[in-house]
Short mmCIF file of C-alpha atoms in Angstrom, two decimals:
data_model
loop_
_atom_site.label_atom_id
_atom_site.label_comp_id
_atom_site.label_asym_id
_atom_site.label_seq_id
_atom_site.Cartn_x
_atom_site.Cartn_y
_atom_site.Cartn_z
CA MET A 1 11.88 6.80 -30.27
CA THR A 2 12.46 5.99 -26.65
CA VAL A 3 15.95 5.37 -25.37
CA LEU A 4 16.58 4.23 -21.82
CA LEU A 5 20.03 4.77 -20.36
CA VAL A 6 21.33 3.15 -17.20
CA ASN A 7 24.53 4.62 -15.86
CA GLU A 8 26.72 3.09 -13.13
CA MET A 9 23.73 1.91 -11.20
CA ALA A 10 24.09 0.18 -7.83
CA LYS A 11 21.57 -1.30 -5.46
CA SER A 12 22.27 -2.49 -1.93
CA LYS A 13 20.84 -5.67 -0.51
CA PHE A 14 17.49 -5.45 1.24
CA ASP A 15 18.59 -7.22 4.41
CA ASN A 16 22.09 -5.79 4.54
CA ARG A 17 22.45 -2.19 3.46
CA ASN A 18 26.24 -2.38 3.47
CA GLU A 19 26.45 -5.07 0.83
CA TRP A 20 25.69 -4.55 -2.85
CA LEU A 21 23.13 -6.61 -4.66
CA PHE A 22 24.70 -5.31 -7.86
CA THR A 23 26.97 -2.41 -8.77
CA GLY A 24 28.21 -0.60 -11.83
CA VAL A 25 25.35 -1.54 -14.12
CA THR A 26 25.67 0.51 -17.28
CA ALA A 27 23.49 -0.25 -20.26
CA GLU A 28 21.07 1.17 -22.77
CA ILE A 29 17.90 0.06 -24.44
CA ARG A 30 16.88 1.37 -27.86
CA PRO A 31 13.89 0.76 -30.11
CA GLU A 32 13.85 -2.70 -31.70
CA ASP A 33 16.07 -4.08 -28.97
CA ARG A 34 14.87 -7.50 -27.94
CA ILE A 35 16.94 -8.20 -24.90
CA VAL A 36 17.01 -11.27 -22.72
CA LEU A 37 18.27 -10.91 -19.16
CA LEU A 38 19.96 -14.06 -17.94
CA GLY A 39 21.55 -14.95 -14.63
CA GLY A 40 21.19 -17.21 -11.61
CA SER A 41 18.57 -16.71 -8.95
CA GLY A 42 19.22 -13.93 -6.43
CA GLN A 43 21.32 -11.85 -8.82
CA GLY A 44 18.78 -9.03 -8.71
CA LYS A 45 17.30 -9.46 -12.19
CA SER A 46 13.75 -8.74 -11.05
CA THR A 47 14.98 -5.91 -8.85
CA LEU A 48 16.73 -4.35 -11.86
CA LEU A 49 13.51 -4.52 -13.88
CA ARG A 50 11.52 -3.00 -11.04
CA ILE A 51 14.08 -0.20 -10.72
CA LEU A 52 13.87 0.52 -14.44
CA SER A 53 10.12 1.05 -14.13
CA LEU A 54 10.62 3.16 -10.97
CA LEU A 55 8.87 0.70 -8.68
CA GLU A 56 11.94 0.37 -6.51
CA PRO A 57 14.63 2.86 -5.49
CA PHE A 58 18.30 2.52 -6.37
CA ASP A 59 21.26 3.66 -4.35
CA LYS A 60 23.76 4.96 -6.88
CA GLY A 61 24.00 5.98 -10.48
CA ASP A 62 21.31 7.38 -12.71
CA LEU A 63 18.59 6.50 -15.08
CA GLN A 64 17.53 8.48 -18.15
CA LEU A 65 14.61 8.20 -20.47
CA ASP A 66 14.98 10.30 -23.64
CA GLY A 67 17.43 12.59 -21.90
CA GLN A 68 15.29 13.11 -18.82
CA THR A 69 16.49 11.66 -15.53
CA SER A 70 14.16 9.59 -13.40
CA ALA A 71 14.00 12.40 -10.84
CA GLU A 72 12.89 14.95 -13.43
CA CYS A 73 10.18 12.79 -14.93
CA LYS A 74 6.74 12.17 -13.47
CA PRO A 75 6.72 8.54 -12.31
CA GLN A 76 3.31 7.96 -13.89
CA SER A 77 4.36 9.04 -17.35
CA TRP A 78 7.62 7.09 -17.01
CA ARG A 79 5.75 3.92 -16.11
CA LYS A 80 3.36 4.38 -19.01
CA LYS A 81 6.35 4.23 -21.35
CA VAL A 82 8.46 1.72 -19.44
CA THR A 83 6.06 -0.90 -18.18
CA TYR A 84 6.83 -3.74 -15.85
CA VAL A 85 4.92 -7.02 -16.13
CA ALA A 86 5.31 -9.12 -12.99
CA GLN A 87 5.94 -12.85 -12.97
CA LYS A 88 3.00 -13.43 -10.67
CA PRO A 89 -0.07 -11.96 -12.34
CA VAL A 90 -2.31 -9.91 -10.08
CA MET A 91 -5.93 -9.79 -11.14
CA ARG A 92 -8.30 -7.02 -10.15
CA SER A 93 -11.40 -8.46 -8.54
CA GLY A 94 -14.15 -8.67 -11.11
CA THR A 95 -14.50 -9.97 -14.63
CA VAL A 96 -12.01 -10.45 -17.44
CA ALA A 97 -13.53 -7.40 -19.14
CA HIS A 98 -13.02 -5.32 -16.00
CA ASN A 99 -9.34 -6.30 -16.04
CA LEU A 100 -8.98 -5.49 -19.73
CA ARG A 101 -10.55 -2.09 -19.15
CA THR A 102 -8.07 -1.21 -16.37
CA VAL A 103 -5.89 1.02 -18.51
CA SER A 104 -8.77 2.86 -20.14
CA GLU A 105 -10.27 3.50 -16.70
CA LEU A 106 -7.01 4.66 -15.15
CA HIS A 107 -6.20 7.08 -17.92
CA HIS A 108 -9.74 8.08 -18.89
CA LYS A 109 -9.36 6.90 -22.45
CA PRO A 110 -11.85 5.00 -24.60
CA PHE A 111 -11.53 1.23 -24.33
CA GLU A 112 -9.92 -0.25 -27.45
CA GLU A 113 -12.05 -3.33 -27.74
CA GLU A 114 -10.85 -4.32 -31.21
CA LEU A 115 -7.24 -4.21 -30.15
CA ALA A 116 -7.97 -6.08 -26.93
CA ARG A 117 -9.71 -8.82 -28.93
CA SER A 118 -6.82 -9.13 -31.35
CA TYR A 119 -4.27 -9.37 -28.51
CA MET A 120 -6.42 -11.93 -26.70
CA GLU A 121 -6.69 -13.92 -29.93
CA ALA A 122 -2.92 -13.70 -30.40
CA VAL A 123 -2.13 -15.16 -26.98
CA GLY A 124 -4.64 -17.97 -27.45
CA LEU A 125 -7.45 -16.53 -25.35
CA GLY A 126 -9.68 -15.60 -28.29
CA LYS A 127 -12.53 -17.79 -27.14
CA MET A 128 -12.50 -16.62 -23.56
CA ASP A 129 -15.77 -15.38 -22.07
CA TRP A 130 -15.12 -11.82 -20.94
CA ASP A 131 -17.83 -12.06 -18.28
CA LYS A 132 -15.90 -14.74 -16.45
CA GLN A 133 -14.47 -13.84 -13.04
CA ALA A 134 -10.74 -13.19 -13.46
CA SER A 135 -9.99 -15.01 -10.19
CA ASP A 136 -11.42 -18.22 -11.68
CA LEU A 137 -8.88 -18.31 -14.50
CA SER A 138 -5.93 -20.69 -14.44
CA GLY A 139 -2.46 -19.36 -13.64
CA GLY A 140 -1.45 -19.47 -17.30
CA GLU A 141 -4.60 -17.66 -18.41
CA GLN A 142 -4.06 -14.99 -15.79
CA GLN A 143 -0.47 -14.55 -16.91
CA ARG A 144 -1.57 -13.94 -20.49
CA LEU A 145 -4.45 -11.69 -19.48
CA ALA A 146 -2.03 -9.58 -17.40
CA LEU A 147 0.24 -9.25 -20.44
CA VAL A 148 -2.63 -8.13 -22.68
CA ARG A 149 -3.72 -5.68 -19.99
CA SER A 150 -0.22 -4.13 -20.03
CA LEU A 151 -0.02 -4.09 -23.83
CA LEU A 152 -3.19 -2.00 -23.96
CA LEU A 153 -1.23 0.73 -22.20
CA HIS A 154 0.82 1.11 -25.43
CA PRO A 155 4.17 1.08 -23.62
CA GLU A 156 7.34 1.75 -25.56
CA LEU A 157 9.50 -0.56 -23.53
CA LEU A 158 8.22 -3.70 -21.83
CA LEU A 159 10.00 -5.20 -18.85
CA LEU A 160 8.93 -8.82 -18.74
CA ASP A 161 9.61 -10.90 -15.65
CA GLU A 162 9.38 -14.59 -16.56
CA ILE A 163 5.96 -14.04 -18.04
CA THR A 164 5.76 -17.45 -19.68
CA SER A 165 6.63 -19.44 -16.57
CA SER A 166 3.14 -20.96 -16.16
CA LEU A 167 2.36 -21.44 -19.85
CA ASP A 168 2.05 -24.62 -21.87
CA PRO A 169 4.39 -24.82 -24.90
CA ALA A 170 1.76 -23.72 -27.43
CA SER A 171 0.72 -20.63 -25.47
CA LYS A 172 4.36 -19.88 -24.83
CA ARG A 173 5.05 -19.82 -28.59
CA ALA A 174 1.99 -17.63 -29.12
CA VAL A 175 3.17 -15.10 -26.53
CA GLU A 176 6.71 -15.10 -27.96
CA LYS A 177 5.41 -14.48 -31.46
CA LEU A 178 3.10 -11.68 -30.35
CA LEU A 179 5.85 -9.89 -28.46
CA MET A 180 8.41 -10.25 -31.27
CA ASP A 181 5.90 -8.83 -33.76
CA TRP A 182 5.06 -6.09 -31.31
CA ALA A 183 8.71 -5.10 -30.90
CA ALA A 184 9.28 -5.14 -34.65
CA GLY A 185 6.45 -2.62 -35.03
CA GLN A 186 4.23 -5.02 -36.94
CA ALA A 187 1.32 -4.25 -34.65
CA ASN A 188 1.04 -0.54 -35.38
CA GLY A 189 4.20 0.50 -37.18
CA LEU A 190 5.97 1.74 -34.05
CA GLU A 191 9.25 0.27 -33.03
CA ARG A 192 9.34 -0.97 -29.47
CA ALA A 193 11.75 -2.81 -27.23
CA TYR A 194 11.62 -5.34 -24.48
CA LEU A 195 13.84 -6.62 -21.71
CA TRP A 196 12.80 -10.13 -20.83
CA ILE A 197 13.93 -12.30 -17.92
CA THR A 198 13.87 -16.00 -18.67
CA HIS A 199 15.56 -19.17 -17.51
CA ASP A 200 14.78 -21.01 -20.69
CA LEU A 201 17.80 -20.93 -23.03
CA ASP A 202 15.86 -22.11 -26.08
CA GLN A 203 13.41 -19.32 -25.51
CA ALA A 204 16.26 -16.88 -24.95
CA ARG A 205 17.85 -17.78 -28.32
CA LEU A 206 14.55 -17.44 -30.11
CA ILE A 207 13.23 -14.16 -28.75
CA SER A 208 16.32 -12.01 -28.40
CA ASN A 209 18.82 -10.14 -30.49
CA GLN A 210 20.84 -9.18 -27.42
CA VAL A 211 21.71 -10.90 -24.14
CA TRP A 212 22.46 -9.29 -20.81
CA PHE A 213 24.08 -11.61 -18.30
CA MET A 214 24.19 -10.87 -14.59
CA ALA A 215 26.53 -12.63 -12.18
CA GLU A 216 28.66 -11.78 -9.18
CA GLY A 217 26.76 -8.57 -8.56
CA ARG A 218 27.53 -7.10 -11.97
CA LEU A 219 26.17 -6.96 -15.46
CA LEU A 220 28.98 -9.11 -16.79
CA GLU A 221 28.00 -9.34 -20.42
CA ARG A 222 26.05 -7.39 -22.93
CA SER A 223 26.38 -8.93 -26.35
CA ALA A 224 24.52 -10.04 -29.47
CA THR A 225 22.61 -13.26 -28.93
CA GLU A 226 24.64 -15.43 -31.34
CA VAL A 227 27.90 -14.15 -29.91
CA PHE A 228 26.77 -14.84 -26.38
CA PHE A 229 25.75 -18.42 -27.06
CA GLU A 230 28.54 -19.30 -29.50
CA ASN A 231 31.36 -17.55 -27.79
CA PRO A 232 30.65 -16.11 -24.34
CA ALA A 233 33.21 -13.54 -23.27
CA THR A 234 33.37 -14.54 -19.63
CA GLU A 235 34.00 -17.86 -17.96
CA GLN A 236 30.93 -17.36 -15.74
CA ALA A 237 28.65 -17.08 -18.76
CA GLY A 238 30.14 -20.23 -20.24
CA LEU A 239 29.54 -22.14 -17.04
CA PHE A 240 26.03 -20.74 -16.77
CA ILE A 241 25.05 -21.83 -20.29
CA HIS A 242 26.63 -25.20 -19.73
CA SER A 243 24.80 -25.83 -16.44
CA LEU A 244 21.43 -24.83 -17.90
CA GLN A 245 21.98 -27.01 -20.95
CA GLU A 246 22.73 -29.99 -18.73
CA THR A 247 19.61 -29.60 -16.63
CA GLY A 248 17.64 -28.97 -19.82
CA GLY A 249 19.00 -32.19 -21.25
CA GLU A 250 18.00 -34.14 -18.16
CA LYS A 251 14.43 -32.91 -18.43
CA GLN A 252 14.12 -34.30 -21.91
CA MET B 1 -19.19 10.25 47.60
CA ASN B 2 -17.27 11.06 50.79
CA ASN B 3 -13.56 10.53 51.28
CA MET B 4 -14.11 7.39 53.34
CA ALA B 5 -16.18 5.78 50.61
CA LEU B 6 -13.54 6.75 48.04
CA LEU B 7 -10.81 5.12 50.13
CA CYS B 8 -12.88 1.98 50.44
CA THR B 9 -12.85 1.60 46.63
CA VAL B 10 -9.25 0.49 47.04
CA CYS B 11 -10.54 -2.86 48.25
CA PHE B 12 -11.54 -3.66 44.64
CA VAL B 13 -7.94 -3.27 43.60
CA ALA B 14 -6.89 -5.36 46.58
CA VAL B 15 -9.04 -8.20 45.25
CA ALA B 16 -7.25 -8.03 41.92
CA ALA B 17 -3.83 -7.89 43.60
CA LEU B 18 -4.69 -10.83 45.88
CA ILE B 19 -5.79 -12.99 42.96
CA SER B 20 -2.64 -12.06 41.08
CA MET B 21 -0.48 -13.10 44.04
CA LYS B 22 -2.38 -16.32 44.76
CA GLN B 23 -2.33 -17.39 41.11
CA LYS B 24 1.26 -16.17 40.61
CA LEU B 25 0.22 -14.02 37.67
CA GLY B 26 2.99 -11.55 38.45
CA LEU B 27 0.71 -8.60 37.74
CA GLU B 28 0.98 -6.91 41.17
CA LYS B 29 3.30 -4.23 39.86
CA GLU B 30 1.05 -3.49 36.90
CA ILE B 31 -1.95 -3.30 39.21
CA LEU B 32 -0.16 -0.93 41.57
CA ILE B 33 0.97 1.35 38.76
CA GLY B 34 -2.47 1.28 37.16
CA THR B 35 -4.15 2.11 40.46
CA ILE B 36 -1.90 5.03 41.24
CA ARG B 37 -1.97 6.41 37.72
CA SER B 38 -5.73 6.27 37.30
CA ALA B 39 -6.28 7.87 40.72
CA VAL B 40 -3.74 10.64 40.15
CA GLN B 41 -4.80 11.36 36.56
CA LEU B 42 -8.50 11.45 37.39
CA LEU B 43 -8.03 13.59 40.51
CA PHE B 44 -5.82 15.92 38.52
CA ILE B 45 -8.34 16.33 35.70
CA GLY B 46 -11.07 16.72 38.34
CA TYR B 47 -9.28 19.68 39.85
CA VAL B 48 -8.50 21.12 36.42
CA LEU B 49 -12.16 20.88 35.43
CA HIS B 50 -13.22 22.34 38.75
CA PHE B 51 -10.97 25.31 38.08
CA VAL B 52 -12.10 25.72 34.46
CA PHE B 53 -15.78 25.52 35.37
CA GLU B 54 -15.27 28.20 38.02
CA THR B 55 -13.43 30.64 35.76
CA SER B 56 -15.42 29.65 32.64
CA HIS B 57 -12.87 31.38 30.38
CA PRO B 58 -12.99 30.23 26.72
CA ALA B 59 -9.19 30.11 26.49
CA PHE B 60 -9.06 27.31 29.04
CA ILE B 61 -11.68 25.33 27.15
CA ILE B 62 -9.64 25.64 23.98
CA ILE B 63 -6.41 24.65 25.72
CA ILE B 64 -8.02 21.55 27.18
CA ILE B 65 -9.50 20.52 23.83
CA LEU B 66 -6.14 21.05 22.10
CA CYS B 67 -4.44 18.90 24.73
CA MET B 68 -7.01 16.16 24.16
CA ILE B 69 -6.39 16.28 20.39
CA MET B 70 -2.61 16.14 20.81
CA VAL B 71 -2.67 13.20 23.19
CA ALA B 72 -5.19 11.36 21.00
CA ALA B 73 -3.14 12.01 17.85
CA TRP B 74 0.04 10.82 19.54
CA ASN B 75 -1.67 7.71 20.79
CA ALA B 76 -3.39 6.74 17.52
CA GLY B 77 -0.25 7.60 15.53
CA ALA B 78 1.70 4.94 17.42
CA LYS B 79 -0.16 2.39 15.24
CA ALA B 80 1.76 3.59 12.19
CA LYS B 81 4.94 5.14 13.52
CA HIS B 82 6.90 4.41 10.36
CA VAL B 83 4.56 6.58 8.29
CA ARG B 84 6.11 10.02 8.49
CA GLY B 85 3.77 12.85 9.35
CA ILE B 86 0.86 10.62 10.30
CA ARG B 87 0.44 12.19 13.72
CA SER B 88 -0.08 15.70 12.40
CA ARG B 89 -2.64 14.36 9.91
CA ILE B 90 -4.51 12.62 12.71
CA ALA B 91 -4.49 15.84 14.72
CA ILE B 92 -5.93 17.72 11.74
CA ALA B 93 -8.64 15.10 11.21
CA LEU B 94 -9.58 15.17 14.90
CA ALA B 95 -9.62 18.96 14.96
CA CYS B 96 -11.92 19.04 11.89
CA THR B 97 -14.32 16.57 13.44
CA GLU B 98 -14.34 18.34 16.77
CA GLY B 99 -14.75 21.76 15.16
CA VAL B 100 -17.61 20.81 12.84
CA THR B 101 -19.44 18.77 15.47
CA MET B 102 -19.16 21.46 18.13
CA ALA B 103 -20.23 24.13 15.66
CA ILE B 104 -23.41 22.16 14.93
CA LEU B 105 -24.09 21.34 18.59
CA LEU B 106 -23.64 24.94 19.68
CA GLY B 107 -25.06 26.53 16.55
CA LEU B 108 -28.33 24.65 16.84
CA SER B 109 -28.31 25.18 20.64
CA ILE B 110 -28.41 21.43 21.20
CA ILE B 111 -26.05 21.87 24.15
CA ASP B 112 -25.35 24.94 26.25
CA PRO B 113 -22.14 26.84 25.54
CA THR B 114 -20.69 26.16 28.97
CA PRO B 115 -17.56 24.19 29.85
CA GLN B 116 -19.74 21.65 31.72
CA TYR B 117 -21.14 20.53 28.36
CA ILE B 118 -18.38 21.38 25.92
CA ILE B 119 -15.50 19.59 27.64
CA PRO B 120 -17.08 16.21 28.39
CA VAL B 121 -18.77 16.03 24.98
CA SER B 122 -15.48 16.97 23.29
CA GLY B 123 -13.79 14.22 25.27
CA ILE B 124 -16.28 11.70 23.97
CA ILE B 125 -15.97 12.92 20.36
CA ILE B 126 -12.17 13.02 20.34
CA GLY B 127 -11.82 9.74 22.23
CA SER B 128 -14.03 7.78 19.91
CA SER B 129 -12.54 9.45 16.82
CA MET B 130 -9.10 8.46 18.08
CA ILE B 131 -10.23 4.83 18.07
CA VAL B 132 -11.57 5.27 14.54
CA CYS B 133 -8.15 6.61 13.45
CA GLY B 134 -6.39 3.66 15.09
CA LEU B 135 -8.65 1.16 13.32
CA LEU B 136 -8.16 2.89 9.99
CA LEU B 137 -4.38 2.85 10.31
CA ASN B 138 -4.36 -0.77 11.41
CA GLN B 139 -6.38 -1.79 8.38
CA MET B 140 -4.18 0.30 6.07
CA LYS B 141 -1.12 -1.42 7.48
CA ARG B 142 -2.68 -4.76 6.71
CA GLU B 143 -3.65 -3.58 3.22
CA MET B 144 -0.05 -2.58 2.58
CA GLU B 145 0.81 -6.25 2.88
CA THR B 146 -2.23 -8.02 1.47
CA ALA B 147 -3.07 -5.63 -1.37
CA ARG B 148 0.52 -4.71 -2.18
CA GLY B 149 0.52 -6.73 -5.39
CA GLU B 150 -2.63 -5.04 -6.62
CA MET B 151 -1.33 -1.56 -5.80
CA GLU B 152 1.99 -2.19 -7.53
CA MET B 153 0.22 -3.62 -10.56
CA LEU B 154 -1.83 -0.43 -10.84
CA LEU B 155 1.25 1.74 -10.33
CA ALA B 156 3.06 -0.21 -13.03
CA LEU B 157 0.18 0.62 -15.37
CA GLY B 158 0.74 4.31 -14.70
CA ALA B 159 -1.87 4.81 -11.98
CA THR B 160 -1.62 7.77 -9.62
CA GLU B 161 -1.16 7.11 -5.92
CA LYS B 162 -4.83 7.84 -5.35
CA GLN B 163 -5.94 5.37 -8.01
CA ALA B 164 -3.59 2.69 -6.71
CA VAL B 165 -4.68 3.04 -3.09
CA HIS B 166 -8.38 3.63 -3.73
CA GLY B 167 -9.61 0.09 -3.02
CA SER B 168 -7.52 -0.27 0.12
CA LEU B 169 -8.59 3.11 1.40
CA ARG B 170 -12.23 2.23 0.94
CA ARG B 171 -11.82 -1.01 2.86
CA SER B 172 -9.95 0.79 5.64
CA VAL B 173 -12.61 3.48 6.02
CA ARG B 174 -15.27 0.80 6.23
CA ALA B 175 -13.31 -1.20 8.79
CA SER B 176 -12.83 1.88 10.95
CA MET B 177 -16.54 2.77 11.00
CA ILE B 178 -18.08 -0.65 11.55
CA PRO B 179 -17.52 -0.88 15.34
CA THR B 180 -19.26 2.48 15.87
CA LEU B 181 -22.20 1.44 13.73
CA ASP B 182 -22.40 -1.96 15.46
CA GLY B 183 -22.36 -0.15 18.80
CA MET B 184 -25.40 1.85 17.72
CA LYS B 185 -27.34 -1.34 17.10
CA THR B 186 -26.78 -2.94 20.49
CA VAL B 187 -26.57 0.09 22.77
CA GLY B 188 -29.01 -0.17 25.68
CA LEU B 189 -29.54 -3.89 25.07
CA VAL B 190 -26.05 -5.14 25.78
CA GLN B 191 -24.23 -2.27 27.39
CA LEU B 192 -25.41 0.82 29.22
CA PRO B 193 -23.10 3.59 28.10
CA GLY B 194 -20.90 5.19 30.73
CA MET B 195 -22.25 8.67 30.30
CA MET B 196 -25.84 7.63 30.74
CA THR B 197 -24.98 5.46 33.73
CA GLY B 198 -23.07 8.36 35.26
CA MET B 199 -26.00 10.74 34.87
CA ILE B 200 -28.41 8.26 36.43
CA VAL B 201 -26.09 7.62 39.36
CA ALA B 202 -25.72 11.36 39.84
CA GLY B 203 -29.50 11.61 40.19
CA ALA B 204 -30.70 12.56 36.70
CA ASP B 205 -34.01 11.29 35.36
CA PRO B 206 -33.28 8.19 33.19
CA ILE B 207 -35.37 9.63 30.36
CA GLU B 208 -33.26 12.79 30.39
CA ALA B 209 -30.10 10.66 30.54
CA VAL B 210 -31.30 8.64 27.56
CA ARG B 211 -31.99 11.80 25.53
CA TYR B 212 -28.38 12.82 25.98
CA GLN B 213 -27.18 9.35 25.19
CA ILE B 214 -29.11 9.37 21.93
CA LEU B 215 -27.46 12.67 21.07
CA ILE B 216 -24.06 11.17 21.84
CA MET B 217 -24.68 8.04 19.75
CA PHE B 218 -25.64 10.11 16.71
CA VAL B 219 -22.72 12.45 17.22
CA LEU B 220 -20.38 9.44 17.38
CA ALA B 221 -21.72 8.07 14.11
CA SER B 222 -21.15 11.34 12.30
CA SER B 223 -17.77 11.95 13.86
CA ALA B 224 -16.60 8.44 12.95
CA ALA B 225 -17.59 9.05 9.34
CA MET B 226 -16.05 12.50 9.27
CA THR B 227 -12.79 11.47 10.91
CA ALA B 228 -12.33 8.43 8.70
CA MET B 229 -13.03 10.40 5.56
CA VAL B 230 -10.82 13.36 6.40
CA LEU B 231 -7.96 11.22 7.66
CA SER B 232 -8.04 8.93 4.63
CA LEU B 233 -8.06 11.89 2.24
CA ILE B 234 -5.19 13.77 3.86
CA SER B 235 -3.04 10.78 4.72
CA TYR B 236 -3.13 8.37 1.75
CA ARG B 237 -0.10 9.96 0.11
CA LEU B 238 1.99 9.28 3.21
CA TRP B 239 1.99 5.57 2.36
CA PHE B 240 3.97 6.39 -0.79
CA THR B 241 7.38 7.87 -1.35
CA LYS B 242 7.83 11.19 -3.14
CA ASP B 243 8.34 9.39 -6.43
CA ALA B 244 5.10 7.41 -6.14
CA ARG B 245 6.47 4.11 -4.91
CA LEU B 246 4.92 2.19 -2.03
CA LEU B 247 6.69 2.59 1.31
CA PRO B 248 8.90 -0.43 1.91
CA MET B 249 7.39 -3.10 4.10
CA LEU B 250 8.66 -3.17 7.64
CA PRO B 251 10.35 -6.28 8.92
CA GLU B 252 7.67 -7.19 11.52
CA ASP B 253 6.62 -4.39 13.77
CA ASN B 254 3.59 -4.38 15.97
#
């Protein structure tokens, strides 16, 4: 049972250390939480995710995983539990198999081929030739391969940064289903959680039971998904939903 | 060479200065400073060596070698100033290379244990190892930009610093050794090395000069390998913060 606590966290802007990117972020993530992180561009959503997996420093506040602060915990074991998946997939040079074996190589554990095959199947890459060079894959294939690679680490909390941005609708649904099953413990009976950045409101409604909304340098809302969409507590959230719905409508 | 002949060498600088003035290159000041500095520095080291050779006391040899290592470490460290502690690591790597190489050279009686041999050969070893360090740091700096995504991906999957940096380190060590190895292939065909030329000018038999040059080439190959390996092993952690994050990228520094 992993619980991540964020307390009064603040991060200054990269180009101007005197200005805050965000301040006063207080939140918690518990098993079975399926959280969507919404907000406009430049609000620091990705930065927040990277901070939570200790890939970036923060300036104020603290961060606790199961009662241990980030300073007390070994970064490697923290990242194995709280794993960040970047929006832009980075492939290791070599084959698909080499990429899938990354985690087993890094941590000197046997490669779980069965599990890898089932995850690959689940994200629609079941027929992929594992001897193919990873660099030859399409952007969408790479994105899914990177996700499978991270899942093989058996994290307890996944931090997902727009990981379906290059996927076609069918693959997108496949990834959503896999991750929802994964969080519900249907994969191996363990309850997991994720924090997922997306700009797609339909996706947000579908995959989450909680919404975090960032605006004006703060985490303005933290509420149940239905509440957030039916009855947002802040004016900013209302405007945000409205503007995204309009642009979504135009696309169709 | 008598004093008159030495003075006459100034006419070479005059040529450079004249061209600079005629072509309005604006380099006269640089030329003047360069001329004075090289003359003063070389004359100074000449007198120092003269003194050390006369007294032949080991303490002086050690002091001179330590000075060489410090200056070389300072110089090569300028390539990666933002990496804290890099200069001391370079100094350690240079000292290891110098120590091991000298121990072999003296232990196997390849050179005589006199300052006339030890100091110039040390100069060559430390000087070329300094260039190896500079190349290694330059490549690492580039890797920190180009391979950043890969390193962060590995860190995110719970890799240790060593695992995350392994590929970049390997590429950097290779990049730092290649010029030395290339030099070995063309030496004598393209360039006549300074030491060999100097010995021939000073009246040594070319065959004897070549024997020493062969020694130097082989010593350079081993010291390049040793320096690159030691430096990469003792410095890779410096590119990370205490909590195993990559150092932030610098906003353009050269």
